[in-house]
mmCIF file of C-alpha atoms in Angstrom:
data_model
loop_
_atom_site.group_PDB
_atom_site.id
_atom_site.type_symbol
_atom_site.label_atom_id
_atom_site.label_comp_id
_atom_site.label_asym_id
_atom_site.label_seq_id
_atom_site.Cartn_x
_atom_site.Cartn_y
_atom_site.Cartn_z
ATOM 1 C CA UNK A 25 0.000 0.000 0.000
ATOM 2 C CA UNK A 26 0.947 3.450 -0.970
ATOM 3 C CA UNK A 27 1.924 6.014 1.704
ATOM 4 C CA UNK A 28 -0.243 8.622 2.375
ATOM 5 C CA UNK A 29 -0.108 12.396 3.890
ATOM 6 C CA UNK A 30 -2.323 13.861 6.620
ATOM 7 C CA UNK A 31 -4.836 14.837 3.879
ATOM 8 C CA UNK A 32 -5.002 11.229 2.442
ATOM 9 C CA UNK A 33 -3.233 11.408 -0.469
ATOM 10 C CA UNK A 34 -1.395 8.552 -1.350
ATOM 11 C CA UNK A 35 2.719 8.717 -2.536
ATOM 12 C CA UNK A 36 4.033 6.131 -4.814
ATOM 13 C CA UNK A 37 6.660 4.109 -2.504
ATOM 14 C CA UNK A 38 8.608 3.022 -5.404
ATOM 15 C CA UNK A 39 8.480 -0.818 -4.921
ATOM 16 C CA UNK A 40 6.790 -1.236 -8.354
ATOM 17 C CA UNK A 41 9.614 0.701 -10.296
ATOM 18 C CA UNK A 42 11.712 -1.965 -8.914
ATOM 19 C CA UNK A 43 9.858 -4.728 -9.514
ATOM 20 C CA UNK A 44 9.285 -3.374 -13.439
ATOM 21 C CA UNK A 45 12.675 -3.114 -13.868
ATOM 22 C CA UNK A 46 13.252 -6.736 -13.037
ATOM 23 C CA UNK A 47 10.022 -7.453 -14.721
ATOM 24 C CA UNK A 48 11.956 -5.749 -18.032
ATOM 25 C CA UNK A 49 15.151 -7.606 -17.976
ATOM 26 C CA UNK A 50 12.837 -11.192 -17.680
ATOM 27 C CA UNK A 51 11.239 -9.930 -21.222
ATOM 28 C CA UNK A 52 14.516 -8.774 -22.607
ATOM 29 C CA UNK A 53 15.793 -12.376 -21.548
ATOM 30 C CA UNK A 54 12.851 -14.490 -22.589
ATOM 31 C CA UNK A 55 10.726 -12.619 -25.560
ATOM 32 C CA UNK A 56 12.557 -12.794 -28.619
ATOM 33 C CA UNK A 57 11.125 -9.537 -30.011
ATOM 34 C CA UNK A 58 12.279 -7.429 -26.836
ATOM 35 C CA UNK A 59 15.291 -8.755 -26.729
ATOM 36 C CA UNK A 60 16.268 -7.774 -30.749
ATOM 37 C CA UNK A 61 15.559 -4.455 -30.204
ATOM 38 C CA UNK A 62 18.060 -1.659 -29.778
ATOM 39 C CA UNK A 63 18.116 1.774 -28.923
ATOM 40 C CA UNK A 64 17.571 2.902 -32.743
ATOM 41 C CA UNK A 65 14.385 0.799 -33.431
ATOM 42 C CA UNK A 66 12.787 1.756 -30.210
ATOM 43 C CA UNK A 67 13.253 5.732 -31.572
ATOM 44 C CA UNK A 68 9.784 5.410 -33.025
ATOM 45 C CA UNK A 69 7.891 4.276 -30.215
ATOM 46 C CA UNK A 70 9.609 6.537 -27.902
ATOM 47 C CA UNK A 71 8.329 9.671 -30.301
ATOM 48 C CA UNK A 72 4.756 7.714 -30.427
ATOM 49 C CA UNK A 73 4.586 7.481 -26.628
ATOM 50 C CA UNK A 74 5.471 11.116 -26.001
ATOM 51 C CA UNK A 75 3.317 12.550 -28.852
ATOM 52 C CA UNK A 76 0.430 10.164 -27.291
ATOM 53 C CA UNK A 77 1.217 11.445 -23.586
ATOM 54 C CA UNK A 78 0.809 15.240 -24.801
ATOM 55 C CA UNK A 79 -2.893 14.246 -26.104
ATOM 56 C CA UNK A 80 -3.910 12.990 -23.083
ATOM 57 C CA UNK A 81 -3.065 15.653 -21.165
ATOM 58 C CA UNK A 82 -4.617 17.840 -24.202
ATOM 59 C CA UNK A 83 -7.668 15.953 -23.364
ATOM 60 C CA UNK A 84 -7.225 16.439 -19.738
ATOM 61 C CA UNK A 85 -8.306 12.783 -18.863
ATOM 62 C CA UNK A 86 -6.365 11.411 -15.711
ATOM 63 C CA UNK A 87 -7.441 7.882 -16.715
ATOM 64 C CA UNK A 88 -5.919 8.477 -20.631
ATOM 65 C CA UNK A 89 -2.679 9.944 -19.053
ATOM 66 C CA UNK A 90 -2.082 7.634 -16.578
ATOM 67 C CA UNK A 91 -2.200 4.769 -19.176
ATOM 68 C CA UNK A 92 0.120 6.695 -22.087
ATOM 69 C CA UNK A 93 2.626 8.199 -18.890
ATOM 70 C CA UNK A 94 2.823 3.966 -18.172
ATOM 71 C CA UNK A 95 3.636 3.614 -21.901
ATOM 72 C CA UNK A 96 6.136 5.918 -21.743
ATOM 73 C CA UNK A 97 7.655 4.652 -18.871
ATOM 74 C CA UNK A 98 8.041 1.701 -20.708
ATOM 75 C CA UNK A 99 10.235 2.861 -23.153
ATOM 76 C CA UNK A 100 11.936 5.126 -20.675
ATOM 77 C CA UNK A 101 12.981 1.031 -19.008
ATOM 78 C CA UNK A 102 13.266 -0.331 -22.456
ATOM 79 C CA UNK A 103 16.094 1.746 -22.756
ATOM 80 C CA UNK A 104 17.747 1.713 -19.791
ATOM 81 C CA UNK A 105 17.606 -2.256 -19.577
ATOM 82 C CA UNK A 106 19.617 -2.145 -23.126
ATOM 83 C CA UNK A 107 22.165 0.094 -21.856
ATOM 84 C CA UNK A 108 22.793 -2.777 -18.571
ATOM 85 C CA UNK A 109 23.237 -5.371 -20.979
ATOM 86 C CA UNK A 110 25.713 -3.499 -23.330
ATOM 87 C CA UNK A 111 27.598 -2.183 -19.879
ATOM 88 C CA UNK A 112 27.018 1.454 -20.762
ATOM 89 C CA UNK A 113 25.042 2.814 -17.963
ATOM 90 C CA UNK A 114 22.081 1.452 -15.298
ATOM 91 C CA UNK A 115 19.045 2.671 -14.268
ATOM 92 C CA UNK A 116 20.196 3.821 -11.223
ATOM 93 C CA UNK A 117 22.823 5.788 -13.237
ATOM 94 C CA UNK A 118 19.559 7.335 -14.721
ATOM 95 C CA UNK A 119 17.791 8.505 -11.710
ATOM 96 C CA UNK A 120 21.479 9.147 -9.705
ATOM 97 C CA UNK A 121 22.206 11.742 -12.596
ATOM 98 C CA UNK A 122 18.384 13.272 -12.543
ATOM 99 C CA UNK A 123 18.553 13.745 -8.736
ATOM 100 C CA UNK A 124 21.659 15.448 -8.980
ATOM 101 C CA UNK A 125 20.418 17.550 -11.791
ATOM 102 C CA UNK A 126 17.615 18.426 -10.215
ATOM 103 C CA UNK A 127 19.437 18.918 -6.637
ATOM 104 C CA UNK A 128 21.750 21.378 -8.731
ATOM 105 C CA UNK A 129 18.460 23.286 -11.015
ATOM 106 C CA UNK A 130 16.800 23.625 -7.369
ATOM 107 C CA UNK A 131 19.336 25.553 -5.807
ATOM 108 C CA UNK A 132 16.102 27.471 -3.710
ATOM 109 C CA UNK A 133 14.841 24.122 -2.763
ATOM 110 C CA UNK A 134 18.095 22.459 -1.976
ATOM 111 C CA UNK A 135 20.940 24.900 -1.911
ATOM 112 C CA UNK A 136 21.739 27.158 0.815
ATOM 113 C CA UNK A 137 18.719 29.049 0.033
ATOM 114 C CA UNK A 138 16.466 26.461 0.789
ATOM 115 C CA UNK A 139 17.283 27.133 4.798
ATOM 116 C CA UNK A 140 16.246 30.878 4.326
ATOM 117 C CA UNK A 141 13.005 30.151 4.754
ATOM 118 C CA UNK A 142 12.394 32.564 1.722
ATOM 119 C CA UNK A 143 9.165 32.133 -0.891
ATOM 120 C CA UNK A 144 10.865 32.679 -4.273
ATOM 121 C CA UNK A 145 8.759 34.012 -6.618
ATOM 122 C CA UNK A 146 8.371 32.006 -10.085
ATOM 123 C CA UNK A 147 10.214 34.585 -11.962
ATOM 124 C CA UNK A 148 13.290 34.149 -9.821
ATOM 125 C CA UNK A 149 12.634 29.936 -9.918
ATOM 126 C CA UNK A 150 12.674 30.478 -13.419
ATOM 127 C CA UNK A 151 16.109 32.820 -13.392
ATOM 128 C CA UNK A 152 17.554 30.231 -10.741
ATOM 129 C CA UNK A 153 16.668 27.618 -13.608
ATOM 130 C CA UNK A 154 18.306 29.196 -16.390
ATOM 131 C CA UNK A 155 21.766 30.039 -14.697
ATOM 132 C CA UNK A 156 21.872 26.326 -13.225
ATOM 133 C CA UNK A 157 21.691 25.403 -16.869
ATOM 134 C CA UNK A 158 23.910 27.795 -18.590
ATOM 135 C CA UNK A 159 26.748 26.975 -15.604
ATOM 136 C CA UNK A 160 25.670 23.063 -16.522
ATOM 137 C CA UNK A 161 26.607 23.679 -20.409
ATOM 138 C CA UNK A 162 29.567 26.052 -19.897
ATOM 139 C CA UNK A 163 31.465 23.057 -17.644
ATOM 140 C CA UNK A 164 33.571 20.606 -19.718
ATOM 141 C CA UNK A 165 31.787 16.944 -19.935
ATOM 142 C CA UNK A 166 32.964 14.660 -17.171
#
């Protein structure tokens, strides 16, 4: 069961993004049309998925977006599981390098700002944004 807050709203614990990942590398290993696939004949369903994600939320159906932000989830796996098997990168590599990406675009949440206590407006979010990213593409590639 999900947690929830005092308001009863329930927070995804992350124990089924675990369990699809090992769910993905059992159909990479035993479905012979998962495991063929690379990176480059994925690229279509990745652009399907997104493209199908934006018209549900045109449509503004939870149900709709739920299903196509699953989809796209999928390939968002799909991926990462073919990267494990060539030794390139993990999906922990994946969400390590978004938390610290998003740790380093949220200086006001995370930084020493965050213990100010200050309510930045969403212009300066939006400024704090921009020079995270601009420092981000001005350092050599590690």
């Amino acid at each position: 069961m999900s947690p929830a807050d005092d308001e009863g709203r329930t927070y995804a614990s992350g124990e089924g993004l675990v369990e699809f990942l090992d769910l993905m590398r059992l159909m990479r290993e035993r479905c012979v049309w998962k495991s063929s696939q690379t990176h480059t004949s994925l690229a279509q369903y990745l652009r399907e998925e997104s493209d199908e994600v934006l018209e549900a939320i045109d449509e503004a159906d939870p149900e709709h977006l739920k299903e196509e932000l699953g989809d796209l989830l999928l390939q968002v796996y799909f991926h990462a599981a073919i990267a494990e098997e060539a030794g390139e990168f993990t999906m922990d590599d994946v969400i390590a390098g978004l938390t610290a990406k998003m740790k380093r675009r949220n200086p006001h949440v995370f930084g020493p700002e965050a213990t100010s206590g200050r309510r930045y407006t969403l212009e300066e979010v939006e400024q704090l944004w921009s020079a995270a990213k601009a420092a981000e593409r001005a350092r050599p590639a590690e």
